[in-house]
Amino acid sequence: MMKNFTIGQYYPVKSPIHSLDPRTKITCVFIFIIALFLAYDYYSYANTIIFSLIMIVLSRVPLKTILKALKPIIIFVLITALIHAFLTPGTEVWRWGVLKVTKEGLNQAVFTACRLILLIGVSSLLTLTTTPISLTDGMESILGPFKRIGLPAHELAMMMTIALRFIPTLLEETDKIMKAQVSRGADFISGNLIKKSKALVPLLVPLFISAFKRAEELALAMEARGYHGGEGRTRMRVLRMKSADWISLGLVSAFLVYMGFYRWFM
Amino acid sequence: MKIKDMVVVALFSALTAVLSQVSFPVPFSPVPVTLQTLAVYLTGAVLGSRKGALALIVYILTGLFGLPVFSLGRSGLPVLVSPTGGYIFGFVFAAYIIGKIIEGSGNITFLTGLKAMTAGLLVIYILGVGQLKFILDLSLKEAFVIGALPYLALEVAKVIMGAYLGGRIRKAVLNVFPDL
C-alpha cells in the first residue's frame, strides 16, 4: 500500500502569494472560480488566462509543478474537446464521412479546454502556496461567525487534526491485520465477489473495532487533560490581515466585477 | 458535541482515507474504481446519519487542505473542482441517507442494507454526473455515458458487498461498544 505517504503538496518558497493570509487565499480562489465561469468568448478567456498567469508568476511556483496537477485531467480535456467539436450543430468546416466538425463546435471545444485547465491550474495554487495547518486555521477563522447557527468551526478543525494524526496509524494497522489474517490462511486476492467480501470481514471488523478503541482512549486522554472545546482557547499563530491581503482581495473582486460587466453589459 | 463523538468521527474520516487508497483502474475511462465508496457505505451504516455525514465532511476538508486522502493519493482543491469532484461531494449526502434509512428500520438486515446503500449509490452518481455535465458543458446523455455507464456493474457489486458487510460490522462493533 502507500509507502511514500507524503503529507501535503506545499511548495516552500518565499513569494508575495505565499505570505498572504490563508483566509485571503481561500476567498480569492473562490472569487476567481466564479469569474472564470463568467467567461464566454475569446476576449474574456484571454483576460482570465492573463490574470491566471500573473498569479502563477507571482507565486514563484514553477510551471512544471502546476502542469503536474493538470495531468489527471488531460484525458477529460481531450474527450470533451472531441465531443464538442463533433457533436455541436452549426456551420460545417470539415467533413469526413458522417463525421463533421463545426465552427461552433471548435469554439466550444477550445473554451471548455481553457476553462478546465485554468480551473485546475489556479485552484492547485491554493495548496501549493499554503500549508495544511494554516489552511485549517484559516477555515476555522472563516467559519467562526457561523458558530451561532450551529456550525462547529473549532470542532471541525480539531477533528481534521485528529484525522491527520491517525491516518498513518490506521494504514499501519491495516497492513498488520492483513498480514496476520493471511498468515492464518485468509485470501484477499482470488475468488468471486461473494468470497472476496467474505474475506474482507476478518480485515474490516478488527479495523473498525480498533478505530473505536483508539477513539475511546484518545477521548479519555483529552478529557483528563482538561480539553473543553474552543471556548477561551488561545493560539500560538494568530492570523492577521495585512494591507497586501486587502489589496489582493480588492484586485480579484475588481476582476470579478469586470468579467460580470463584460458578460452582461457589453 | 461530546469529545468522544468528535474523536470517533475523526477516526472514521481517517479510515475512509485509508480505504480510498485501495484502487484499480478501469479500461476506457479516466476514473478509477476504489474501495472509497465501500468506506462511505460502511461509515453511514456504522455511525448513522449525522455522525456519518460529519465524518465525510471532515474527510473532504482534510483532502481539500492538501492531505493525500482522495483516491490515488490525490488532494487539494483541484480534485474537488475537477469534473469528477461531484462524486466526492455526493459522499456526504450518501452517508447521511444510508444512516437515516438504517436508523429508521431499527435493526439492520441484508435487505435494509441493500435499500440504504442503493439510495446512497444513486445520490453519489446524481451529484457526480451533475458536476461532470456542468463543468464540461455536456448533455445529460453524454455525461451519463462518460461518468456512470462504465462503472455501474462494479458499483452494484460494491453495494451488495456494503450491504453484506454493513450489518456484520455494525453488529460486531455494537457487541464491543454498546453505547455507540
XYZ file of C-alpha atoms in Angstrom:
446
model
C 0.000 0.000 0.000
C 1.009 3.638 0.322
C 4.643 3.505 1.249
C 5.544 7.044 0.196
C 2.790 8.840 2.003
C 3.990 12.446 1.815
C 1.915 14.931 3.761
C 0.798 17.964 1.784
C 1.829 19.416 -1.568
C 3.197 22.673 -0.170
C 5.916 24.205 -2.346
C 8.208 26.074 0.067
C 9.482 29.336 -1.444
C 9.112 32.967 -0.400
C 6.657 34.829 -2.624
C 4.032 37.563 -2.342
C 1.329 34.877 -2.641
C 2.890 32.577 -0.034
C 2.938 35.370 2.523
C -0.763 36.217 2.130
C -3.207 35.317 4.889
C -4.799 31.863 4.263
C -8.260 33.450 4.523
C -7.369 35.834 1.713
C -6.193 32.994 -0.486
C -9.275 30.827 0.128
C -11.609 33.743 -0.656
C -9.621 34.858 -3.717
C -9.635 31.379 -5.262
C -13.401 31.129 -4.930
C -13.958 34.602 -6.382
C -11.671 33.739 -9.286
C -13.573 30.499 -9.997
C -16.849 32.431 -10.226
C -15.198 34.945 -12.576
C -13.856 32.080 -14.692
C -17.346 30.678 -15.219
C -18.488 34.101 -16.477
C -16.050 33.964 -19.416
C -17.795 33.090 -22.689
C -15.803 34.351 -25.707
C -12.209 34.644 -26.910
C -11.705 38.087 -25.392
C -12.917 37.157 -21.900
C -10.981 33.876 -21.898
C -7.835 35.796 -22.922
C -8.395 38.038 -19.904
C -8.713 35.122 -17.488
C -5.597 33.488 -18.962
C -3.568 36.672 -18.419
C -4.918 37.071 -14.870
C -4.047 33.433 -14.028
C -0.554 33.744 -15.480
C 0.089 36.828 -13.346
C -0.950 34.876 -10.225
C 1.257 31.921 -11.179
C 4.289 34.136 -11.831
C 3.751 35.972 -8.524
C 3.547 32.677 -6.625
C 7.020 31.654 -7.885
C 5.805 28.051 -8.165
C 7.490 26.573 -11.276
C 5.129 25.972 -14.201
C 6.260 22.333 -14.217
C 4.728 21.750 -10.770
C 1.418 23.227 -11.884
C 1.442 21.166 -15.083
C 1.783 18.083 -12.886
C -1.536 18.952 -11.258
C -3.067 19.121 -14.728
C -2.018 15.586 -15.664
C -5.124 13.753 -14.338
C -7.470 15.968 -16.374
C -5.711 15.771 -19.761
C -7.928 12.889 -20.786
C -11.057 14.881 -19.846
C -9.852 17.821 -21.902
C -9.356 15.540 -24.911
C -12.639 13.627 -24.600
C -14.774 16.740 -24.158
C -12.932 18.652 -26.870
C -13.748 15.810 -29.276
C -17.371 15.559 -28.124
C -17.881 19.307 -28.510
C -16.043 19.556 -31.834
C -18.014 16.761 -33.488
C -21.413 16.920 -31.841
C -22.203 20.653 -31.811
C -24.577 21.630 -34.631
C -23.648 24.670 -36.741
C -21.633 25.804 -39.753
C -19.647 22.935 -41.164
C -15.895 23.468 -41.675
C -14.667 19.918 -42.298
C -16.341 16.616 -43.094
C -15.183 13.014 -43.266
C -17.955 10.568 -43.974
C -20.610 11.005 -41.291
C -18.247 12.942 -39.031
C -18.312 16.706 -39.368
C -16.598 19.464 -37.433
C -18.465 22.736 -36.994
C -17.183 26.221 -36.289
C -19.362 26.480 -33.176
C -18.096 23.079 -32.078
C -14.457 24.103 -32.399
C -15.066 27.279 -30.391
C -16.890 25.312 -27.710
C -14.044 22.771 -27.574
C -11.421 25.498 -27.105
C -13.484 27.265 -24.415
C -14.161 24.132 -22.364
C -10.500 23.117 -22.532
C -9.415 26.606 -21.425
C -11.910 26.652 -18.588
C -10.854 23.246 -17.286
C -7.112 23.976 -17.469
C -7.456 27.352 -15.746
C -9.816 25.927 -13.111
C -7.407 23.159 -12.124
C -4.242 25.244 -12.544
C -5.340 28.159 -10.370
C -7.001 26.018 -7.718
C -3.804 23.986 -7.375
C -2.073 27.221 -6.311
C -4.033 27.211 -3.046
C -2.437 24.055 -1.635
C 0.903 24.737 -3.346
C 1.342 28.068 -1.574
C -0.314 27.328 1.793
C 0.436 24.640 4.390
C -2.396 22.349 5.542
C -2.083 23.753 9.079
C -2.553 27.378 8.065
C -5.423 26.398 5.753
C -7.093 24.693 8.721
C -6.547 27.817 10.843
C -7.943 29.945 8.025
C -11.025 27.782 7.700
C -11.666 27.845 11.440
C -11.488 31.613 11.369
C -13.726 31.980 8.274
C -16.354 29.645 9.745
C -16.118 31.259 13.184
C -19.034 33.677 12.684
C -21.324 30.764 11.732
C -20.993 29.266 15.220
C -24.259 30.958 16.155
C -26.217 28.895 13.614
C -24.658 25.690 14.962
C -21.670 25.267 12.667
C -18.894 23.762 14.824
C -15.852 25.596 13.387
C -13.415 24.737 16.158
C -14.640 21.144 16.391
C -14.196 20.671 12.622
C -10.621 21.943 12.785
C -9.899 19.678 15.780
C -11.379 16.628 14.033
C -9.248 17.334 10.960
C -6.140 17.483 13.112
C -7.053 14.186 14.794
C -7.754 12.530 11.413
C -4.401 13.781 10.160
C -2.662 12.265 13.156
C -4.371 8.872 12.786
C -4.127 8.223 9.041
C -0.579 6.773 9.245
C -1.525 4.740 12.344
C -4.555 3.192 10.660
C -2.560 2.483 7.483
C -0.030 0.576 9.515
C -2.828 -1.203 11.355
C -4.495 -2.270 8.080
C -1.210 -3.657 6.874
C -0.662 -5.531 10.132
C -4.160 -7.060 10.208
C -3.901 -8.119 6.572
C -0.596 -9.876 7.225
C -1.959 -11.513 10.369
C -5.021 -12.840 8.519
C -3.012 -14.008 5.517
C -0.735 -15.952 7.869
C -3.904 -17.657 9.186
C -4.870 -18.592 5.625
C -7.044 -15.643 4.559
C -7.115 -14.962 0.813
C -7.828 -11.382 -0.297
C -6.970 -11.751 -3.970
C -8.657 -14.743 -5.606
C -12.262 -15.908 -5.657
C -15.529 -14.400 -6.838
C -17.331 -11.424 -5.360
C -19.000 -13.326 -2.501
C -15.704 -14.945 -1.494
C -13.943 -11.588 -1.662
C -16.455 -9.773 0.521
C -16.363 -12.653 2.987
C -12.564 -12.315 3.047
C -12.946 -8.625 3.880
C -14.874 -9.367 7.111
C -11.809 -10.507 9.126
C -9.980 -7.400 7.891
C -12.663 -4.759 8.384
C -14.158 -5.909 11.693
C -10.856 -5.707 13.640
C -10.002 -2.475 11.829
C -13.282 -0.784 12.791
C -13.133 -2.065 16.355
C -9.572 -0.905 16.804
C -10.566 2.519 15.466
C -13.270 2.679 18.156
C -10.825 1.563 20.858
C -8.350 4.250 19.854
C -11.138 6.832 19.826
C -12.191 5.863 23.341
C -8.621 6.091 24.659
C -7.990 9.422 22.976
C -11.270 10.924 24.217
C -10.382 9.852 27.757
C -6.895 11.350 27.437
C -8.313 14.633 26.144
C -10.854 14.849 28.964
C -8.176 14.034 31.548
C -6.073 16.939 30.264
C -8.984 19.329 30.580
C -9.937 19.775 26.930
C -13.236 21.632 26.795
C -13.661 22.808 23.207
C -12.744 26.068 21.529
C -14.198 28.435 24.137
C -11.491 30.734 25.519
C -8.650 28.864 23.849
C -5.624 30.913 22.822
C -3.364 30.022 19.908
C 0.303 30.247 19.050
C -0.134 31.527 15.481
C -2.593 34.420 15.330
C -3.879 35.299 11.856
C -3.644 38.980 10.889
C -4.828 40.644 7.687
C -2.165 42.982 6.239
C -2.525 45.654 3.564
C -1.333 43.175 0.889
C -4.316 40.976 1.794
C -6.831 43.777 1.314
C -5.177 44.794 -1.977
C -5.333 41.207 -3.321
C -8.971 40.843 -2.298
C -9.710 44.183 -3.994
C -7.960 43.171 -7.210
C -9.686 39.798 -7.506
C -13.089 41.335 -6.725
C -12.471 44.042 -9.338
C -11.688 41.290 -11.829
C -14.979 39.557 -10.996
C -16.940 42.807 -11.426
C -15.170 43.466 -14.734
C -15.992 39.970 -16.032
C -19.618 40.307 -14.962
C -19.864 43.730 -16.577
C -18.335 42.422 -19.817
C -20.688 39.452 -19.887
C -23.953 41.280 -19.349
C -23.454 44.902 -20.428
C -21.006 44.877 -23.337
C -20.654 17.947 20.750
C -19.242 15.255 23.045
C -15.492 14.710 22.906
C -15.932 11.010 22.251
C -18.240 11.608 19.280
C -15.753 14.067 17.907
C -12.890 11.590 18.121
C -14.934 8.731 16.629
C -15.946 10.917 13.680
C -12.307 11.932 13.146
C -11.177 8.307 13.163
C -13.809 7.307 10.625
C -12.676 10.015 8.265
C -9.141 8.660 8.655
C -10.490 5.170 7.953
C -12.175 6.410 4.757
C -8.865 7.960 3.727
C -7.082 4.640 4.241
C -9.660 2.555 2.347
C -9.660 5.086 -0.518
C -6.097 4.144 -1.339
C -7.092 0.650 -2.452
C -7.880 1.361 -6.102
C -7.662 -0.147 -9.550
C -8.146 1.454 -12.992
C -10.920 0.612 -15.458
C -10.182 0.428 -19.207
C -11.635 3.171 -21.479
C -12.289 5.534 -18.648
C -10.355 8.187 -16.739
C -11.977 7.467 -13.351
C -10.519 4.625 -11.239
C -12.592 2.237 -9.134
C -11.780 2.291 -5.408
C -12.927 0.967 -2.036
C -13.721 4.619 -1.278
C -17.464 4.154 -1.872
C -17.471 0.990 0.248
C -15.909 3.037 3.060
C -18.651 5.639 2.625
C -21.406 2.991 2.865
C -19.854 1.485 5.986
C -19.352 4.880 7.629
C -23.026 5.684 7.092
C -24.123 2.249 8.309
C -21.966 2.171 11.454
C -22.037 5.836 12.574
C -25.562 6.750 11.457
C -26.792 9.805 9.584
C -25.415 12.831 11.434
C -22.061 11.494 12.567
C -21.570 9.651 9.273
C -22.117 12.779 7.202
C -19.847 14.761 9.534
C -17.078 12.154 9.129
C -17.268 12.565 5.348
C -17.236 16.382 5.652
C -14.043 16.126 7.710
C -12.654 13.717 5.105
C -13.334 16.198 2.278
C -11.834 19.092 4.248
C -8.612 17.209 5.031
C -8.316 16.424 1.323
C -9.143 19.978 0.325
C -6.333 21.303 2.513
C -3.667 19.156 0.909
C -3.649 15.766 2.640
C -3.479 12.934 0.071
C -6.687 11.253 1.270
C -8.628 11.028 -2.005
C -8.319 8.011 -4.291
C -4.849 7.527 -5.816
C -3.383 9.729 -3.090
C -4.662 12.926 -4.687
C -5.538 16.055 -2.753
C -6.309 19.728 -2.935
C -8.968 21.966 -4.383
C -8.230 20.804 -7.976
C -9.679 17.365 -7.186
C -12.937 18.854 -5.887
C -13.485 21.366 -8.704
C -12.398 18.920 -11.425
C -15.119 17.164 -13.470
C -15.091 14.174 -11.106
C -15.344 16.185 -7.871
C -19.126 15.797 -7.672
C -18.874 12.169 -6.621
C -16.845 13.227 -3.573
C -19.471 15.794 -2.535
C -22.051 13.052 -3.018
C -20.387 11.000 -0.248
C -21.644 13.350 2.483
C -25.272 13.039 1.384
C -24.927 9.311 0.717
C -23.643 8.642 4.254
C -26.485 10.756 5.671
C -29.194 8.931 3.701
C -27.722 5.481 4.422
C -27.595 6.323 8.119
C -31.177 7.663 8.081
C -32.626 4.581 6.348
C -30.799 2.200 8.683
C -31.739 4.182 11.806
C -35.361 4.242 10.615
C -35.621 0.484 10.298
C -34.094 -0.293 13.722
C -32.113 -3.470 13.179
C -30.051 -3.851 10.051
C -30.771 -6.807 7.790
C -29.199 -7.533 4.428
C -32.310 -6.133 2.727
C -32.382 -2.780 4.560
C -28.653 -2.526 3.932
C -29.256 -3.124 0.251
C -32.023 -0.497 0.152
C -29.956 2.080 2.049
C -26.816 1.587 0.001
C -28.637 1.672 -3.333
C -30.049 5.040 -2.274
C -26.526 6.133 -1.349
C -25.152 4.998 -4.700
C -27.858 6.966 -6.536
C -27.065 10.139 -4.592
C -23.330 9.826 -5.317
C -23.963 9.388 -9.039
C -26.564 12.156 -9.304
C -24.084 14.657 -7.882
C -21.135 13.145 -9.751
C -22.763 13.150 -13.175
C -24.276 16.567 -12.433
C -20.892 18.192 -11.816
C -19.371 16.382 -14.831
C -22.158 17.802 -17.001
C -21.821 21.303 -15.579
C -18.032 21.663 -15.764
C -17.590 20.072 -19.186
C -20.750 21.614 -20.697
C -22.054 18.212 -21.803
C -25.568 16.972 -22.414
C -27.027 14.720 -19.727
C -26.711 11.704 -22.004
C -23.026 12.382 -22.769
C -22.249 12.916 -19.091
C -24.012 9.663 -18.190
C -22.065 7.690 -20.807
C -18.708 9.039 -19.575
C -19.402 9.270 -15.851
C -21.753 6.449 -14.889
C -22.231 3.727 -17.501
C -18.726 2.161 -17.335
C -18.909 1.751 -13.542
C -22.464 0.589 -12.932
C -21.706 -3.150 -12.782
C -18.829 -2.684 -10.338
C -20.795 -0.194 -8.262
C -23.711 -2.594 -7.911
C -21.212 -5.226 -6.777
C -19.901 -2.816 -4.146
C -23.446 -2.043 -2.966
C -24.041 -5.770 -2.413
C -20.691 -6.032 -0.625
C -21.584 -2.994 1.501
C -24.970 -4.448 2.437
C -23.352 -7.741 3.437
C -20.505 -6.137 5.404
C -22.507 -3.242 6.888
C -24.744 -5.443 9.032
C -21.892 -7.638 10.224
C -19.600 -4.794 11.142
C -22.322 -2.810 12.889
C -23.235 -5.867 14.961
C -19.596 -6.595 15.793
C -18.967 -3.007 16.839
C -22.161 -2.828 18.916
C -21.087 -6.010 20.737
C -17.932 -4.293 21.968
C -19.266 -0.713 22.259
C -22.976 -0.902 23.098
C -23.296 2.862 23.731
C -22.346 3.884 20.183
